[in-house]
Coordinates of C-alpha atoms and ligand atoms in Angstrom, one line a residue:
M205 CA -0.1 0.0 -0.2
L206 CA 2.7 2.3 1.1
I207 CA 4.6 1.7 -2.1
E208 CA 1.5 2.5 -4.4
I209 CA 1.2 6.0 -2.4
I210 CA 4.9 6.5 -2.9
V211 CA 4.9 5.7 -6.7
G212 CA 1.3 7.6 -7.2
S213 CA 2.8 10.8 -5.3
G214 CA 6.1 10.5 -7.5
A215 CA 4.2 10.3 -10.8
A216 CA 2.0 13.3 -9.8
L217 CA 5.3 15.3 -8.7
L218 CA 6.8 14.6 -12.3
V219 CA 3.7 15.6 -14.1
F220 CA 3.3 18.8 -11.9
L221 CA 7.2 19.6 -12.7
A222 CA 6.9 19.1 -16.3
W223 CA 3.8 21.1 -16.6
K224 CA 5.7 23.8 -14.6
G225 CA 8.3 23.4 -17.5
I226 CA 11.2 21.8 -15.4
N227 CA 13.0 19.4 -17.3
V228 CA 12.3 15.9 -15.6
L229 CA 14.3 13.5 -17.9
P230 CA 17.2 13.1 -15.5
V231 CA 14.8 12.3 -12.7
L232 CA 13.1 9.8 -15.0
A233 CA 16.6 8.2 -16.1
L234 CA 17.8 8.0 -12.6
G235 CA 14.3 6.5 -11.6
G236 CA 14.8 3.9 -14.5
L237 CA 18.1 2.9 -13.1
C238 CA 16.8 2.4 -9.5
F239 CA 14.0 0.2 -10.9
L240 CA 16.4 -1.9 -13.0
L241 CA 18.7 -2.5 -10.2
F242 CA 15.7 -3.5 -7.9
Y243 CA 14.5 -5.7 -10.4
L244 CA 17.9 -7.6 -10.7
L245 CA 18.5 -7.8 -7.1
E246 CA 14.9 -9.3 -6.9
R247 CA 15.5 -11.7 -9.4
R248 CA 19.0 -12.8 -8.9
G249 CA 18.0 -16.3 -7.9
E250 CA 16.3 -16.9 -11.1
L251 CA 18.9 -15.2 -13.1
A252 CA 21.3 -17.6 -11.5
P253 CA 19.2 -20.7 -11.5
L254 CA 19.6 -23.6 -9.3
R255 CA 21.2 -26.7 -11.2
I256 CA 18.6 -29.3 -10.6
G257 CA 19.2 -33.0 -11.8
T258 CA 15.9 -35.0 -12.7
C259 CA 15.2 -38.7 -13.7
S260 CA 12.2 -40.3 -14.6
P261 CA 11.2 -43.3 -12.7
Q262 CA 11.1 -45.5 -15.9
A263 CA 14.6 -44.4 -16.7
G264 CA 15.6 -44.7 -13.0
V265 CA 17.2 -47.1 -10.7
S266 CA 15.4 -49.7 -8.7
F267 CA 16.1 -51.2 -5.3
E268 CA 17.6 -54.3 -7.5
D269 CA 20.3 -52.2 -8.9
V270 CA 21.6 -51.2 -5.5
G271 CA 24.2 -54.1 -4.1
G272 CA 24.3 -55.1 -0.3
Q273 CA 22.8 -52.4 1.9
G274 CA 20.2 -54.9 3.1
P275 CA 19.1 -53.4 6.1
A276 CA 19.1 -49.7 4.5
K277 CA 16.8 -50.9 1.7
Q278 CA 14.6 -52.7 4.2
E279 CA 14.2 -49.3 6.3
L280 CA 13.8 -47.0 3.4
K281 CA 11.1 -49.3 2.0
E282 CA 9.1 -49.3 5.1
A283 CA 9.2 -45.5 5.3
L284 CA 8.1 -45.5 1.7
E285 CA 5.1 -47.7 2.4
F286 CA 3.7 -44.6 4.3
I287 CA 3.8 -42.8 1.0
L288 CA 2.3 -45.5 -1.0
Q289 CA -0.7 -46.1 1.4
A290 CA -1.2 -42.4 1.7
E291 CA -5.0 -43.0 1.8
S292 CA -4.9 -45.1 5.0
V293 CA -2.3 -42.8 6.5
R294 CA -4.5 -39.9 6.0
A295 CA -7.6 -41.8 7.3
M296 CA -5.6 -42.7 10.5
G297 CA -4.5 -39.0 10.9
I298 CA -0.8 -39.8 10.8
R299 CA 1.1 -36.9 9.5
P300 CA 2.8 -37.3 6.2
L301 CA 6.4 -38.4 6.3
K302 CA 8.4 -35.3 5.3
G303 CA 12.1 -36.1 5.2
I304 CA 14.3 -39.2 5.4
L305 CA 18.0 -38.6 5.9
L306 CA 20.5 -41.2 4.5
A307 CA 23.8 -41.2 6.6
G308 CA 27.1 -43.0 5.7
P309 CA 30.5 -42.6 4.0
P310 CA 31.0 -41.3 0.4
G311 CA 29.9 -43.6 -2.3
T312 CA 28.0 -46.0 -0.5
G313 CA 25.0 -45.6 -2.7
K314 CA 23.0 -43.0 -1.2
T315 CA 22.1 -41.3 -4.2
L316 CA 21.2 -44.5 -5.7
L317 CA 18.9 -45.4 -2.8
A318 CA 17.1 -42.1 -3.1
K319 CA 16.6 -42.6 -7.0
A320 CA 15.5 -46.1 -6.3
A321 CA 12.9 -44.7 -3.7
A322 CA 11.8 -42.3 -6.3
A323 CA 10.9 -45.2 -8.8
Y324 CA 9.4 -47.4 -6.0
T325 CA 6.9 -44.6 -5.3
D326 CA 6.4 -43.6 -8.8
A327 CA 7.5 -40.0 -8.0
V328 CA 9.3 -37.4 -10.1
F329 CA 12.9 -37.1 -8.8
L330 CA 14.8 -34.0 -8.5
A331 CA 18.6 -33.9 -7.1
V332 CA 20.5 -31.0 -6.0
N333 CA 23.5 -30.7 -3.9
G334 CA 23.8 -28.7 -0.9
S335 CA 26.6 -26.2 -2.1
E336 CA 24.1 -25.0 -4.8
F337 CA 22.4 -23.1 -2.1
I338 CA 25.4 -21.3 -1.1
E339 CA 25.9 -18.0 -2.7
V340 CA 27.6 -14.6 -1.7
Y341 CA 24.4 -12.7 -2.1
A342 CA 21.9 -12.8 0.8
G343 CA 18.6 -14.5 0.4
V344 CA 19.8 -16.2 -2.8
G345 CA 20.0 -19.6 -0.9
A346 CA 16.5 -19.0 0.6
Q347 CA 14.9 -18.2 -2.8
R348 CA 16.6 -21.4 -4.4
V349 CA 15.4 -23.4 -1.8
R350 CA 11.5 -22.1 -2.6
Q351 CA 12.4 -22.7 -6.5
L352 CA 13.4 -26.1 -5.8
F353 CA 9.9 -26.9 -3.8
R354 CA 8.1 -25.2 -6.6
R355 CA 9.9 -27.1 -9.3
A356 CA 9.1 -30.5 -7.6
R357 CA 5.4 -29.7 -7.6
Q358 CA 5.1 -28.2 -11.2
M359 CA 7.2 -31.1 -12.5
A360 CA 5.1 -33.8 -10.6
L361 CA 1.9 -32.0 -12.0
A362 CA 3.1 -31.8 -15.6
A363 CA 3.9 -35.6 -15.4
G364 CA 0.6 -36.4 -14.0
K365 CA 1.8 -37.5 -10.6
N366 CA 1.1 -36.9 -7.2
R367 CA 4.4 -37.6 -5.6
A368 CA 7.7 -36.0 -5.7
V369 CA 11.2 -37.1 -4.4
V370 CA 13.5 -33.9 -3.5
F371 CA 17.0 -35.2 -2.9
I372 CA 19.6 -33.1 -1.5
D373 CA 23.0 -34.4 -1.4
E374 CA 25.6 -33.0 1.2
I375 CA 22.9 -31.4 3.1
D376 CA 25.7 -30.6 5.9
V377 CA 26.7 -27.6 3.7
L378 CA 23.4 -26.1 4.1
G379 CA 22.0 -27.5 7.1
S380 CA 24.9 -27.2 9.6
K381 CA 24.2 -25.8 12.9
R382 CA 22.7 -22.1 12.7
G383 CA 25.3 -19.7 14.1
T384 CA 28.3 -21.8 12.5
Y385 CA 29.1 -19.3 10.0
H386 CA 29.2 -15.8 12.0
A387 CA 30.4 -13.9 9.0
H388 CA 27.2 -14.2 7.1
Q389 CA 23.6 -15.0 7.8
E390 CA 23.1 -16.3 4.5
Y391 CA 23.4 -20.0 5.6
D392 CA 21.0 -19.5 8.4
Q393 CA 18.6 -17.9 6.0
T394 CA 18.8 -20.8 3.7
L395 CA 18.3 -23.4 6.3
N396 CA 15.3 -21.5 7.7
Q397 CA 13.6 -21.7 4.4
L398 CA 14.4 -25.2 4.2
L399 CA 12.5 -25.8 7.5
V400 CA 9.6 -23.5 6.6
E401 CA 9.3 -25.7 3.4
L402 CA 9.4 -28.8 5.2
D403 CA 6.8 -27.7 7.7
G404 CA 4.8 -26.5 4.8
I405 CA 4.2 -30.1 3.5
R406 CA 0.7 -31.1 4.2
P407 CA -1.4 -34.2 3.9
D408 CA -4.0 -32.4 1.7
E409 CA -1.7 -31.0 -0.8
K410 CA -2.0 -32.3 -4.4
V411 CA 1.6 -33.1 -4.7
N412 CA 3.1 -35.2 -1.8
V413 CA 7.0 -33.9 -1.5
L414 CA 9.3 -36.3 0.1
V415 CA 12.9 -34.8 0.9
I416 CA 15.7 -37.5 1.1
A417 CA 18.8 -35.8 2.0
A418 CA 22.1 -37.3 2.5
S419 CA 25.1 -36.5 4.5
N420 CA 28.6 -38.0 5.7
R421 CA 28.6 -35.7 8.7
T422 CA 25.4 -35.9 10.5
D423 CA 27.0 -34.6 13.4
L424 CA 27.2 -31.3 11.9
L425 CA 23.6 -30.8 11.2
D426 CA 21.3 -28.4 12.8
P427 CA 19.1 -30.1 15.5
A428 CA 16.2 -28.2 14.1
L429 CA 16.5 -30.6 11.0
L430 CA 16.7 -33.7 12.9
R431 CA 13.8 -33.3 15.3
P432 CA 10.6 -35.4 14.8
G433 CA 8.5 -34.1 12.0
R434 CA 11.3 -33.2 9.8
F435 CA 14.1 -35.6 8.9
D436 CA 12.5 -38.2 11.5
R437 CA 13.8 -41.2 9.6
V438 CA 17.6 -41.6 9.7
V439 CA 18.8 -44.5 7.6
R440 CA 22.6 -45.7 8.2
V441 CA 24.1 -46.5 4.7
D442 CA 27.3 -48.3 5.5
L443 CA 30.4 -49.6 3.9
P444 CA 29.2 -53.0 2.4
D445 CA 30.1 -56.3 4.0
K446 CA 31.8 -59.3 2.0
Q447 CA 28.3 -60.4 0.7
G448 CA 27.3 -56.9 -0.3
R449 CA 30.8 -56.4 -2.0
L450 CA 30.2 -59.5 -4.1
Q451 CA 26.7 -58.3 -5.1
I452 CA 27.9 -54.9 -6.1
L453 CA 30.6 -56.5 -8.2
Q454 CA 28.2 -58.9 -9.7
L455 CA 25.9 -55.9 -10.8
H456 CA 28.7 -54.0 -12.0
T457 CA 29.9 -56.9 -14.1
R458 CA 26.7 -57.7 -15.6
N459 CA 27.5 -56.1 -18.9
K460 CA 31.0 -57.0 -19.2
P461 CA 32.6 -60.3 -20.6
L462 CA 34.2 -62.1 -17.7
D463 CA 36.7 -65.4 -18.3
P464 CA 35.0 -68.3 -16.8
G465 CA 38.0 -68.6 -14.3
V466 CA 36.9 -65.4 -12.5
D467 CA 36.1 -65.7 -8.8
L468 CA 34.4 -62.4 -7.8
A469 CA 34.1 -63.9 -4.4
A470 CA 37.8 -63.8 -4.1
I471 CA 37.9 -60.1 -5.0
A472 CA 35.1 -59.3 -2.8
Q473 CA 37.2 -60.8 0.2
E474 CA 40.2 -58.7 -0.9
T475 CA 38.5 -55.5 -0.8
F476 CA 37.5 -55.1 2.6
G477 CA 36.8 -51.3 3.3
F478 CA 35.8 -50.7 -0.1
S479 CA 33.0 -48.3 -0.8
G480 CA 30.0 -49.3 -3.7
A481 CA 32.0 -46.4 -5.8
H482 CA 35.3 -48.1 -5.2
L483 CA 34.1 -51.3 -6.4
E484 CA 32.2 -49.9 -9.5
S485 CA 35.8 -48.4 -10.3
V486 CA 37.5 -51.8 -9.9
A487 CA 34.9 -53.4 -12.4
N488 CA 35.7 -50.4 -14.8
E489 CA 39.3 -50.5 -14.3
A490 CA 39.6 -54.5 -14.8
A491 CA 37.9 -54.0 -18.0
I492 CA 40.0 -51.1 -19.2
L493 CA 43.1 -53.2 -18.4
A494 CA 41.7 -56.3 -20.4
L495 CA 41.2 -54.0 -23.4
R496 CA 44.7 -52.7 -23.1
D497 CA 45.9 -56.2 -23.1
G498 CA 43.9 -57.1 -26.2
A499 CA 42.1 -59.7 -24.3
K500 CA 38.5 -60.7 -25.4
S501 CA 37.4 -61.1 -21.8
I502 CA 38.5 -59.9 -18.3
A503 CA 40.4 -62.4 -16.3
Q504 CA 41.1 -62.6 -12.4
H505 CA 44.7 -61.0 -12.8
H506 CA 42.7 -57.8 -14.3
F507 CA 40.7 -57.6 -11.4
R508 CA 43.7 -58.0 -9.1
E509 CA 45.6 -55.2 -11.0
A510 CA 42.4 -53.0 -10.9
V511 CA 42.3 -53.4 -7.1
D512 CA 45.9 -52.2 -6.8
K513 CA 45.3 -49.6 -8.7
V514 CA 42.2 -48.2 -7.0
M515 CA 43.7 -48.6 -3.7
L516 CA 47.0 -47.0 -4.4
G517 CA 46.8 -45.1 -7.8
E518 CA 48.2 -45.6 -11.1
K519 CA 51.5 -47.3 -12.0
L520 CA 54.4 -44.7 -12.1
E521 CA 57.0 -44.7 -14.8
R522 CA 59.3 -43.8 -11.9
K523 CA 62.7 -46.0 -12.4
P524 CA 64.6 -46.4 -9.4
T525 CA 68.3 -47.5 -9.5
A526 CA 69.2 -51.2 -9.3
E527 CA 70.6 -50.5 -5.7
E528 CA 67.4 -48.8 -4.7
L529 CA 65.3 -51.5 -6.4
R530 CA 67.0 -54.1 -4.2
R531 CA 66.5 -52.2 -1.0
I532 CA 62.7 -52.0 -2.0
A533 CA 62.5 -55.6 -2.5
V534 CA 64.3 -56.5 0.7
H535 CA 61.9 -54.0 2.4
E536 CA 58.7 -55.6 1.0
T537 CA 59.8 -59.0 1.5
G538 CA 60.4 -58.3 5.0
H539 CA 56.7 -57.0 5.4
A540 CA 55.4 -60.0 3.4
V541 CA 57.4 -62.8 5.5
V542 CA 56.5 -61.4 8.9
S543 CA 52.7 -61.0 7.6
E544 CA 52.9 -64.6 6.5
L545 CA 54.4 -65.8 9.7
L546 CA 51.9 -64.0 11.8
Q547 CA 48.6 -64.5 9.7
P548 CA 49.6 -67.6 7.5
G549 CA 47.9 -67.4 4.1
S550 CA 47.2 -63.6 4.4
V551 CA 49.5 -62.4 1.3
T552 CA 48.2 -62.5 -1.9
H553 CA 51.2 -60.8 -3.7
L554 CA 54.2 -58.5 -3.2
T555 CA 55.7 -56.2 -5.8
I556 CA 58.2 -53.6 -6.4
T557 CA 56.2 -51.8 -8.8
S558 CA 55.6 -48.1 -7.8
R559 CA 52.1 -46.7 -7.3
G560 CA 51.0 -43.5 -5.8
N561 CA 53.0 -42.9 -2.9
A562 CA 54.2 -46.3 -2.5
L563 CA 57.7 -47.5 -4.1
G564 CA 56.5 -51.1 -3.6
Y565 CA 53.7 -53.0 -1.6
I566 CA 52.3 -56.2 -0.5
R567 CA 48.4 -57.0 -0.4
Q568 CA 47.0 -58.8 2.2
V569 CA 43.6 -60.6 2.4
P570 CA 41.8 -60.7 5.8
A571 CA 40.3 -64.0 6.2
E572 CA 36.9 -62.4 7.4
D573 CA 35.7 -58.9 7.6
F574 CA 36.2 -57.7 11.3
Y575 CA 35.2 -54.5 13.0
L576 CA 37.1 -55.2 16.4
F577 CA 40.8 -55.3 16.8
T578 CA 42.2 -57.7 19.6
K579 CA 45.5 -56.7 21.4
E580 CA 47.2 -59.7 19.2
Y581 CA 45.8 -58.2 15.9
L582 CA 47.2 -54.6 17.0
E583 CA 50.3 -56.1 17.9
G584 CA 50.6 -58.1 14.7
R585 CA 49.9 -54.8 12.4
I586 CA 52.6 -53.0 14.3
Q587 CA 55.0 -55.7 13.8
I588 CA 54.1 -56.0 9.9
C589 CA 54.8 -52.3 9.7
L590 CA 58.2 -52.5 11.3
A591 CA 59.2 -55.6 9.3
G592 CA 60.4 -53.7 6.2
S593 CA 62.8 -51.6 8.0
V594 CA 64.1 -54.5 10.2
A595 CA 64.6 -56.7 7.1
E596 CA 66.9 -53.7 5.6
D597 CA 68.8 -53.7 8.8
L598 CA 69.1 -57.5 8.8
V599 CA 69.9 -57.7 5.1
L600 CA 71.7 -54.5 4.1
G601 CA 72.9 -53.5 7.4
S602 CA 71.0 -50.0 7.5
G603 CA 67.7 -48.7 7.3
S604 CA 66.4 -46.0 4.9
T605 CA 63.8 -43.3 4.6
G606 CA 61.6 -45.9 2.9
G607 CA 60.5 -47.0 6.5
A608 CA 59.1 -43.5 7.5
G609 CA 55.5 -44.0 6.3
D610 CA 55.5 -47.4 8.0
F611 CA 56.8 -45.7 11.3
Q612 CA 53.8 -43.3 11.2
E613 CA 51.2 -46.1 10.8
A614 CA 53.1 -48.0 13.6
V615 CA 53.0 -44.6 15.9
R616 CA 49.1 -44.5 15.1
L617 CA 48.3 -48.2 15.9
A618 CA 50.3 -47.9 19.0
K619 CA 48.3 -44.9 20.2
Q620 CA 45.1 -46.9 19.3
Y621 CA 46.6 -49.7 21.3
L622 CA 47.3 -47.3 24.5
E623 CA 44.0 -45.6 24.3
A624 CA 42.1 -49.0 24.2
G625 CA 43.9 -49.5 27.7
L626 CA 46.0 -52.6 26.2
S627 CA 49.4 -51.2 27.1
D628 CA 51.1 -51.7 30.5
L629 CA 49.7 -48.5 31.9
G630 CA 46.1 -50.1 31.9
V631 CA 43.1 -48.2 31.1
V632 CA 44.1 -44.4 30.7
S633 CA 42.3 -41.3 30.3
P634 CA 44.2 -40.3 27.0
E635 CA 43.6 -36.3 27.4
D636 CA 45.1 -36.2 31.1
L637 CA 48.0 -38.4 30.2
P638 CA 51.1 -36.3 30.2
A639 CA 52.7 -36.2 26.8
G640 CA 56.1 -37.3 28.0
V641 CA 54.4 -40.6 29.6
R642 CA 52.6 -41.0 26.2
H643 CA 55.4 -40.7 24.1
R644 CA 57.5 -43.0 26.2
T645 CA 54.8 -45.7 26.4
V646 CA 54.3 -45.5 22.6
Q647 CA 58.3 -45.8 22.1
R648 CA 57.9 -48.9 24.6
I649 CA 55.2 -50.6 22.7
I650 CA 56.8 -50.1 19.5
G651 CA 60.4 -51.0 20.8
G652 CA 59.4 -54.3 22.3
L653 CA 57.6 -55.2 19.1
R654 CA 60.4 -54.4 16.8
E655 CA 62.7 -56.8 19.1
R656 CA 59.9 -59.4 18.4
V657 CA 60.1 -58.8 14.6
R658 CA 64.1 -59.1 14.9
E659 CA 63.7 -62.6 16.6
L660 CA 61.2 -63.5 14.0
L661 CA 63.3 -62.6 10.8
L662 CA 66.7 -63.7 12.1
P663 CA 66.2 -67.3 11.2
C664 CA 64.8 -66.2 8.1
R665 CA 67.6 -64.3 6.6
S666 CA 68.4 -66.7 3.7
A667 CA 64.7 -66.7 2.8
L668 CA 64.5 -62.9 2.8
V669 CA 67.6 -62.8 0.3
K670 CA 66.3 -65.4 -1.8
L671 CA 62.8 -63.9 -2.0
A672 CA 64.4 -60.3 -2.6
D673 CA 66.4 -61.6 -5.4
R674 CA 63.7 -63.0 -7.3
L675 CA 61.3 -60.1 -6.5
V676 CA 64.0 -58.0 -8.3
T677 CA 63.8 -59.9 -11.6
E678 CA 60.2 -60.9 -11.5
E679 CA 58.8 -57.6 -10.2
T680 CA 55.9 -59.3 -8.5
L681 CA 55.8 -62.4 -6.5
S682 CA 52.6 -64.3 -5.5
G683 CA 51.4 -65.4 -2.1
D684 CA 51.7 -68.9 -3.0
Y685 CA 55.4 -68.7 -4.2
L686 CA 56.2 -66.8 -0.8
R687 CA 54.7 -69.8 1.1
A688 CA 56.4 -72.3 -0.8
V689 CA 59.9 -70.7 -0.1
L690 CA 58.9 -70.3 3.6
R691 CA 58.2 -73.9 3.7
E692 CA 61.4 -75.1 2.2
E693 CA 63.3 -72.8 4.9
V694 CA 63.6 -75.1 7.9
N695 CA 64.7 -72.5 10.0
C696 CA 62.0 -69.8 9.3
A697 CA 59.2 -71.3 11.5
Ligands
LIG30 P1 28.3 -39.4 -2.0 O1 28.1 -39.3 -0.7 O2 29.9 -39.3 -2.3 O3 27.4 -38.4 -2.7 P2 26.8 -41.7 -2.7 O4 26.7 -42.4 -1.2 O5 25.6 -40.9 -3.0 O6 28.1 -40.8 -2.5 P3 26.5 -42.7 -5.0 O7 26.3 -41.5 -5.7 O8 25.1 -43.6 -4.7 O9 27.0 -42.8 -3.7 O10 27.3 -43.9 -5.7 C1 28.4 -43.6 -6.7 C2 28.6 -44.8 -7.5 O11 29.0 -46.0 -6.9 C3 27.2 -45.3 -8.2 O12 26.9 -44.6 -9.3 C4 27.4 -46.7 -8.2 O13 27.9 -46.9 -9.7 C5 28.5 -47.3 -7.3 N1 27.6 -47.8 -6.0 C6 27.9 -47.2 -4.7 N2 27.0 -48.0 -4.0 C7 26.5 -48.9 -4.8 C8 25.9 -50.0 -4.3 N3 25.3 -50.4 -3.1 N4 25.5 -50.9 -5.5 C9 25.8 -50.5 -6.8 N5 26.5 -49.7 -7.1 C10 27.0 -48.8 -6.1

């Protein structure tokens, strides 16, 4: 109303001035410029539109395309039943499900699950990234949130559907605890708008919007987002277990020619800690390696090499000198022999091919997936870390900088050992422990275990030399060859 009065009075004033013979053109030009600026500021959100990814349920992904993740799929399906049975839900006076939060590490299939949820509920699917809402101009984020929900409703109506799934990836970028970013209130306004939109979803609406958000850092989220009535379902999407890894590998090799001898279960066993995205990459890299080899189908060794590549990076053209190569071979042989002595059957291969930051490496297979470290296991891991430099000492008479990375890992494990109450200090409060005591305890743990590694490797000196020499010529040795040599060496128990 006030604006109308001002505009009206202004126009009247201009007419009066013109009637009096005063030149009003400069005033008109200035007014026009102000109007243009005002207009641009108002519409800046639309001028820099939100990038929204969409996919139709027909072209989309179904729950069958998501490998492993049994509990997550089950939980998600249960939640989606509320949407499919909207009539009964409404009749019972149950409020609609507004948001589901998928929480878990990167690459575990959260986006896939959201797409599958859209297909399952026959809804239109819109995907955006949390970072899309963050702009330097105040108000743009909030405007984009409104734009997103408006688009979801429009798209559903245009497609003749009454459901829409809005997927917000990395919601922690826009949904972190309010007040975190003191410098600018833009983040807070954006989050407030999202909360308003979530609260605005009502059972009587023509289009039922479901927000599925994903985050690797749920601890950063504003509590208002997690309170019941908003994202009141939190579904954990964890790294896949062995069976899950096998299913994912099977899914991603469906369209690839495999050798009859390929054992995907063995690859699944070797890839503990891999996410779905890692496994997809393994299948893809294996196919690329087979193509480079000119092979018609993918063999087991292509998969093995693909796992190394995904784990450590591309093979490097680095050419160490002959002397360095021998040192690397001795170092890796040390790791492999101790690994085999402590956990028989654990080494799949050892190599002196440089990849990523590693000059050489050994690959071990855990017998089973495990989620808890015993005292013996941690001691074993530390010994395997130290074995490379001990072998260098024994065979070559001195160590090298090649052991630095191993020592860092050994120190990390020793700290874990201490904090778990496994050291001679017993159970401790790590933060109250004086730094000197902590340092000396870590040194004691590592010193004692280094001595044990020396005792293990001393009788194996000739096996170390034999294996290292062979490794220099062959570049890669299999775990089976390593075990055969160790069996021949009577002293090396
Ligand atoms: P981020 O948190 O990094 O966004 P995300 O959890 O959303 O990752 P996706 O984008 O769903 O992960 O997965 C990336 C790719 O990894 C998928 O396109 C798919 O090829 C593969 N992938 C991941 N998890 C699975 C799975 N459980 N089954 C089959 N493929 C998977």
